[in-house]
mmCIF file of C-alpha atoms and ligand atoms in Angstrom:
data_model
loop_
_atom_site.group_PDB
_atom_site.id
_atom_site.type_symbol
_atom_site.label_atom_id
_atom_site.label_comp_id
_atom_site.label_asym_id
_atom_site.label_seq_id
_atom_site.Cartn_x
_atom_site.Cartn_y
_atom_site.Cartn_z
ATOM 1 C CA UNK A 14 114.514 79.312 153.761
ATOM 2 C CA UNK A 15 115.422 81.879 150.830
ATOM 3 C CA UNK A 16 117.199 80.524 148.152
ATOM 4 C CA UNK A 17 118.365 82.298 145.108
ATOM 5 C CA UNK A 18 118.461 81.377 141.550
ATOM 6 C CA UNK A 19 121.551 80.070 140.722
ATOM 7 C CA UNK A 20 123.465 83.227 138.535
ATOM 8 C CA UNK A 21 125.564 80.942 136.971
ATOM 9 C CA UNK A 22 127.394 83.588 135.195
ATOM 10 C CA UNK A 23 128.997 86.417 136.757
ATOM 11 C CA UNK A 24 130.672 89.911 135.811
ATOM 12 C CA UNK A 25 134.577 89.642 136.235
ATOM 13 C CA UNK A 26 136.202 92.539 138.052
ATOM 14 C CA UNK A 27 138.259 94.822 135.953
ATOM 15 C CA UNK A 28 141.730 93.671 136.782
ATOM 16 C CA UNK A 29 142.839 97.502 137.066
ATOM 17 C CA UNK A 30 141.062 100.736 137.307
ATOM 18 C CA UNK A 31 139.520 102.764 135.294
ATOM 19 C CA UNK A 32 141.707 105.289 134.312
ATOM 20 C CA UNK A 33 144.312 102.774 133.818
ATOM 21 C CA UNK A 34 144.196 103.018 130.441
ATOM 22 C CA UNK A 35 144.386 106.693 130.335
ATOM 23 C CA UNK A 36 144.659 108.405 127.543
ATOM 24 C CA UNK A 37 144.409 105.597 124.965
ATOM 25 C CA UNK A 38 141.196 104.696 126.543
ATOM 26 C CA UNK A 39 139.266 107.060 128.640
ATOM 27 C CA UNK A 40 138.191 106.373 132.747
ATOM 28 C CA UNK A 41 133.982 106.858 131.477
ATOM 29 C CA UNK A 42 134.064 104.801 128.477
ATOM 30 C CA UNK A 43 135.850 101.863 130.640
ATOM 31 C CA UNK A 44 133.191 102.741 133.255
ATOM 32 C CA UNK A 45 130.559 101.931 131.169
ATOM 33 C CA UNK A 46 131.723 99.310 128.883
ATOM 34 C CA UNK A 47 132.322 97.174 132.038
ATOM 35 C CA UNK A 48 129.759 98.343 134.624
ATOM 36 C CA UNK A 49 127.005 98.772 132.223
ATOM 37 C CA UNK A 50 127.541 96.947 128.483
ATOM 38 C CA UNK A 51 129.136 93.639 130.122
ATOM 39 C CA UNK A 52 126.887 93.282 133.168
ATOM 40 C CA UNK A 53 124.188 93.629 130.636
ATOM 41 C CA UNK A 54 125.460 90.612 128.619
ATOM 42 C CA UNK A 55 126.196 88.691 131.581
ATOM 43 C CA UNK A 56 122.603 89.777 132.705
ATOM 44 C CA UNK A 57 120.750 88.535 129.503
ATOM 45 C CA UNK A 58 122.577 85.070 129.239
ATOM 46 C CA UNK A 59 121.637 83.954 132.766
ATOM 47 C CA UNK A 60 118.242 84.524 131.687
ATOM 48 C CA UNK A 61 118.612 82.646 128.541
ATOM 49 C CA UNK A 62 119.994 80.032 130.065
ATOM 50 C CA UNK A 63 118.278 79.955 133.727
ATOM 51 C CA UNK A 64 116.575 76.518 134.418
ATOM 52 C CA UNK A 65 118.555 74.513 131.476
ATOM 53 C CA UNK A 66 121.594 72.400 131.114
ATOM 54 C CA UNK A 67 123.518 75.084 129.911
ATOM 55 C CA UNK A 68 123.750 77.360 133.337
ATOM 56 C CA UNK A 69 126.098 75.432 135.095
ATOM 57 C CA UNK A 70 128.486 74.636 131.043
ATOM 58 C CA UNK A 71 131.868 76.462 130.647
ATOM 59 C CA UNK A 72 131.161 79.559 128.273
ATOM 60 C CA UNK A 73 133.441 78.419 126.106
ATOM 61 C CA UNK A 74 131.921 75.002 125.542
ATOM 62 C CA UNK A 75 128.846 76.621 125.059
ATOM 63 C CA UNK A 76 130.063 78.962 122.338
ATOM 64 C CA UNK A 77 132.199 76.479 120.552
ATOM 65 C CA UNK A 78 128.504 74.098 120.438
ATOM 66 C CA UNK A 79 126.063 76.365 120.052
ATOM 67 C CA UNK A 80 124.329 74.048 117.594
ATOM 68 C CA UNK A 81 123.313 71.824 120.728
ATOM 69 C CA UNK A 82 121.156 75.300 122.137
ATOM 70 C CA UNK A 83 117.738 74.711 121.587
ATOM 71 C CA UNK A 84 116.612 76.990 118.347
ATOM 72 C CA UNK A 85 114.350 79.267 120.655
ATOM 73 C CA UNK A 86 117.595 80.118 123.010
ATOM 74 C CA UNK A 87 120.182 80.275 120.145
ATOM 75 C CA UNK A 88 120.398 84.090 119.342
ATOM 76 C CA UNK A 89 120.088 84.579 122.627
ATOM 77 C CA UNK A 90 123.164 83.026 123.995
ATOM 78 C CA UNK A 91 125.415 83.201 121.366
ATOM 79 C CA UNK A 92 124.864 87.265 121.231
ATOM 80 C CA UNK A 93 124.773 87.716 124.823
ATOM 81 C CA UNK A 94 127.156 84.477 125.972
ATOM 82 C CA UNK A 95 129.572 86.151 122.813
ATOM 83 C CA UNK A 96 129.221 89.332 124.507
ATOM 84 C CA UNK A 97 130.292 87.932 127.917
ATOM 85 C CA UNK A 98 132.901 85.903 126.668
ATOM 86 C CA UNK A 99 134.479 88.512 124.110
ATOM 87 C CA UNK A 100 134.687 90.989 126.829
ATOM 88 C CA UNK A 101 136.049 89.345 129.605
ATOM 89 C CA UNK A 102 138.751 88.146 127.123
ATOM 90 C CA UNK A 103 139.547 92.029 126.009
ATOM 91 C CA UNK A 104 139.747 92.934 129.804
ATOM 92 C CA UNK A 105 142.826 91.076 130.544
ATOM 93 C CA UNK A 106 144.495 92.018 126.856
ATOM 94 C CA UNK A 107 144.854 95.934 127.899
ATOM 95 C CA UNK A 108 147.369 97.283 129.530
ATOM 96 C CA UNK A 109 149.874 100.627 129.517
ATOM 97 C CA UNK A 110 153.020 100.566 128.285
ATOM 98 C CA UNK A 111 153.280 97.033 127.845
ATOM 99 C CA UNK A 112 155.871 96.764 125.312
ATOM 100 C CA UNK A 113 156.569 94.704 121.717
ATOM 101 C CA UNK A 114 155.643 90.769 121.900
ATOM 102 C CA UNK A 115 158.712 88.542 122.832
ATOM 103 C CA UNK A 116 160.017 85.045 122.394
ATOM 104 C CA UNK A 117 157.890 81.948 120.391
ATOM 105 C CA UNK A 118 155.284 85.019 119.855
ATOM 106 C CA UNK A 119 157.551 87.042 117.833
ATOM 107 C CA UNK A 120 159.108 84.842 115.538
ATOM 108 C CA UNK A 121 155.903 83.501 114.833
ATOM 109 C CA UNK A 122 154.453 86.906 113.647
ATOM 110 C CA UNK A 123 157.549 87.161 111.619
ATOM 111 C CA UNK A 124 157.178 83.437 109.903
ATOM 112 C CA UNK A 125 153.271 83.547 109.743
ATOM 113 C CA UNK A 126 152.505 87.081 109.214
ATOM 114 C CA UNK A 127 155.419 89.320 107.903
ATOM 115 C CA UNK A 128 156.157 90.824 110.955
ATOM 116 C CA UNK A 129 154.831 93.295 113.110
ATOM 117 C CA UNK A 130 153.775 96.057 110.840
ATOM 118 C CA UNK A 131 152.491 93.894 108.615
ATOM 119 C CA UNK A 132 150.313 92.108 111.316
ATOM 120 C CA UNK A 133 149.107 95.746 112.162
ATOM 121 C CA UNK A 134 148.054 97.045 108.882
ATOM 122 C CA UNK A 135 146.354 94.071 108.308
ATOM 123 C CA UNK A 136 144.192 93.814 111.933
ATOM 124 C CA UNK A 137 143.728 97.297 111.484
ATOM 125 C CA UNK A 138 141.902 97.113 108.188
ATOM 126 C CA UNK A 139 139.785 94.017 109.366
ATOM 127 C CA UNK A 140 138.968 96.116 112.298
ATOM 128 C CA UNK A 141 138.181 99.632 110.584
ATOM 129 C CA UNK A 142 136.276 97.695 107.630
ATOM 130 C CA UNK A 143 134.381 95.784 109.912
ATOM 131 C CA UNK A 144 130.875 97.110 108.777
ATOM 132 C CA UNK A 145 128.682 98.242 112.184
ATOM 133 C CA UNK A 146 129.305 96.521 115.200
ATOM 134 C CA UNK A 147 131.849 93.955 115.789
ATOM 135 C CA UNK A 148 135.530 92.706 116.570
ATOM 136 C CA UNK A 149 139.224 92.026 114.901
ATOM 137 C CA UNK A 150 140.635 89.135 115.849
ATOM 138 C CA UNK A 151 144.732 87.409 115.944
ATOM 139 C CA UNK A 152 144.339 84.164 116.330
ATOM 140 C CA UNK A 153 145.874 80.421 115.797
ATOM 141 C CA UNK A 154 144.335 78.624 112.910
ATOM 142 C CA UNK A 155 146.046 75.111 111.814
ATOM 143 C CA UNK A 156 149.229 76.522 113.949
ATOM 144 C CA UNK A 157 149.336 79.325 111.682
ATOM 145 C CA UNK A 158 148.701 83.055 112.927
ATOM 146 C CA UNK A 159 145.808 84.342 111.114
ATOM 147 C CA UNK A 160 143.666 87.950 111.643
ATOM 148 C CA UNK A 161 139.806 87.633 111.149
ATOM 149 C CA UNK A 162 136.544 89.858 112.105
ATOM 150 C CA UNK A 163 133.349 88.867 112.978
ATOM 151 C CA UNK A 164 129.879 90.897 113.380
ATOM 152 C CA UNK A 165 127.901 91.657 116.467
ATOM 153 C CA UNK A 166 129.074 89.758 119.632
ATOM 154 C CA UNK A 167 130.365 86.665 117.513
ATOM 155 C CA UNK A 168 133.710 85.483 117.989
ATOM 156 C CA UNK A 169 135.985 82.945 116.440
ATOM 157 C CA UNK A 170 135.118 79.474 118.636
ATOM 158 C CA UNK A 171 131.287 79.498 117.570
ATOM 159 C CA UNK A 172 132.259 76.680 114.853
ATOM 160 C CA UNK A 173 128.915 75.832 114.060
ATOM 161 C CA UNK A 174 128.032 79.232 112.824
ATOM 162 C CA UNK A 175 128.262 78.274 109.152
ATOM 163 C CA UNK A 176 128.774 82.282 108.149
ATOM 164 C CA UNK A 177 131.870 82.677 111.052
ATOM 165 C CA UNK A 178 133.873 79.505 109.278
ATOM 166 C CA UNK A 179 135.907 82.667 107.672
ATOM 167 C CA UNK A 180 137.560 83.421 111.154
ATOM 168 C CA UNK A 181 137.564 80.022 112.910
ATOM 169 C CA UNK A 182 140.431 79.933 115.221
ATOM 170 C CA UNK A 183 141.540 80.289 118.876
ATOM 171 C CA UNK A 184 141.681 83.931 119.163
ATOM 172 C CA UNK A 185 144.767 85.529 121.072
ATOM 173 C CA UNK A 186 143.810 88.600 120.926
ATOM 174 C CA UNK A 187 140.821 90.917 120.061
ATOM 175 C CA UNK A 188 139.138 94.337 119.847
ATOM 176 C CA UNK A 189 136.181 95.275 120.436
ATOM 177 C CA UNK A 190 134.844 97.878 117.443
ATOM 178 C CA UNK A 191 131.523 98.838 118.806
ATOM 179 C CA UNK A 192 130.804 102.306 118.970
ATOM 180 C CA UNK A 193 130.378 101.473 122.363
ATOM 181 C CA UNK A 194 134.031 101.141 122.779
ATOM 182 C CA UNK A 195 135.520 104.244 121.803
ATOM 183 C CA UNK A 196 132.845 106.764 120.821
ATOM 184 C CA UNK A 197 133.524 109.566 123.721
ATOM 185 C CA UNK A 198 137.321 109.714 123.084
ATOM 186 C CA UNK A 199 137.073 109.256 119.203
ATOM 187 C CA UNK A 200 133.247 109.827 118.114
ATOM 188 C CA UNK A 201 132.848 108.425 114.633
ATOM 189 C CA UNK A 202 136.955 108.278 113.901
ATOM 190 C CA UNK A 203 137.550 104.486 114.143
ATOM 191 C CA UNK A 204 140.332 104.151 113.131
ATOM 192 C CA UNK A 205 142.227 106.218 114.855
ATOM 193 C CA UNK A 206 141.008 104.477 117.800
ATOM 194 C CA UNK A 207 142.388 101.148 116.366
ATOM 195 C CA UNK A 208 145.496 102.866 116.076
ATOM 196 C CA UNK A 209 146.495 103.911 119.522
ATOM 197 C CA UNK A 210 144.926 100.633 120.500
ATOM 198 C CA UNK A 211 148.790 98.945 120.039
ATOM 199 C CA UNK A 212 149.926 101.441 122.968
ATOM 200 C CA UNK A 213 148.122 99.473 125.425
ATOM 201 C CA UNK A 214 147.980 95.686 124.338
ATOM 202 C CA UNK A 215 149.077 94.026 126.912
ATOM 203 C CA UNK A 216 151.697 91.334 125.123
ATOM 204 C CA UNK A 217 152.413 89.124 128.453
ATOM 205 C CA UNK A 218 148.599 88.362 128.363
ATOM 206 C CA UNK A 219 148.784 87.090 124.461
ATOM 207 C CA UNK A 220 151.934 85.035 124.326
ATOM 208 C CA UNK A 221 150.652 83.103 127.428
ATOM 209 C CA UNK A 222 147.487 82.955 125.047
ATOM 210 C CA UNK A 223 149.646 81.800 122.086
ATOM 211 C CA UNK A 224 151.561 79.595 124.043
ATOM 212 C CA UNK A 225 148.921 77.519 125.327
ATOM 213 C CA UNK A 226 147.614 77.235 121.776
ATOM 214 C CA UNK A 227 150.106 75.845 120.613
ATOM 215 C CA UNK A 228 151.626 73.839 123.361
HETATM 216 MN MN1 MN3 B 23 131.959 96.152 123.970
#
């Protein structure tokens, strides 16, 4: 009888097309962030983990324990299960014309942050000074909104990354600020891509985030 290895992981559709995003975020770069950069993380962590306790774990158990990974499977998983997790998060946090956040969300961006342009000047500057490859984070910290970046494919659950303790908190919403991400659009101009980034966050997706984090 054939039997197949057991892919514990597996690539999440795109829950829209493309060219969804269009023009914030063009149809190729989508293409290939999803096709080809996130099938490649999802990819490398089944092999990290194939044949161990941690194939058939939550990815977010995994990345909020990542002390319990045996030393020789560590880097692996937390760069590639970060890269799997982090991106399937971003997925569902883009979308056009979205509108302004609402409700609980609101007032507490008002109360914890200073309000709205405040909470943008300050994600964008933790997203354009972010130095190489990594993310910007909102998130809930202590019940308070806070905005954090982390390197690489890290991301704000790995708590027993001593160097991440910075940006600990259950992230609501994220960008990703590899080159990767944005370089046919807006080659080397970052921040501008960080910019129109707020025409297409999708604000449904991180109240429902927010809510659940604080319920
Ligand atoms: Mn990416």
């Amino acid at each position: 009888m054939l039997t197949l290895p057991n892919m514990a992981f597996t690539l999440p559709k795109l829950p829209y097309d493309f060219a969804a995003l269009e023009p914030v975020i063009d149809a190729k770069t989508m293409e290939i962030h999803h096709d080809k950069h996130h099938a490649a993380y999802v990819e490398k962590l089944n092999a990290a983990v194939a044949g161990t306790e941690w194939e058939n774990k939550k990815i977010e158990d995994i990345l909020m324990n990542l002390g319990e990974v045996p030393d020789d499977k560590r880097m692996a998983v937390r760069n590639h299960g970060g890269g799997h997790w982090n991106h399937s998060f971003f997925w569902e946090l883009l979308k056009k014309d979205a509108g302004e956040p609402g409700g609980k969300l609101a007032e507490a961006i008002e109360k914890d942050l200073g309000g709205m342009d405040k909470l943008k000047e300050t994600f964008n500057a933790a997203a354009v000074n972010r130095f190489g490859s990594g993310w910007a984070w909102l998130g809930v910290r202590d019940g308070q909104l806070t905005v954090c970046s982390t390197p690489n494919q890290d991301n704000p659950l790995m708590k027993d990354i001593a160097e991440l303790k910075e940006c600990l908190c259950y992230p609501i919403l994220g960008l990703d600020v590899w080159e990767h991400a944005y370089y046919i659009l807006y080659q080397n101009r970052r921040a501008e891509y960080v910019e129109a980034f707020w025409q297409v966050v999708n604000w449904a997706k991180v109240s429902e985030h927010f809510e659940k984090v604080v319920a």
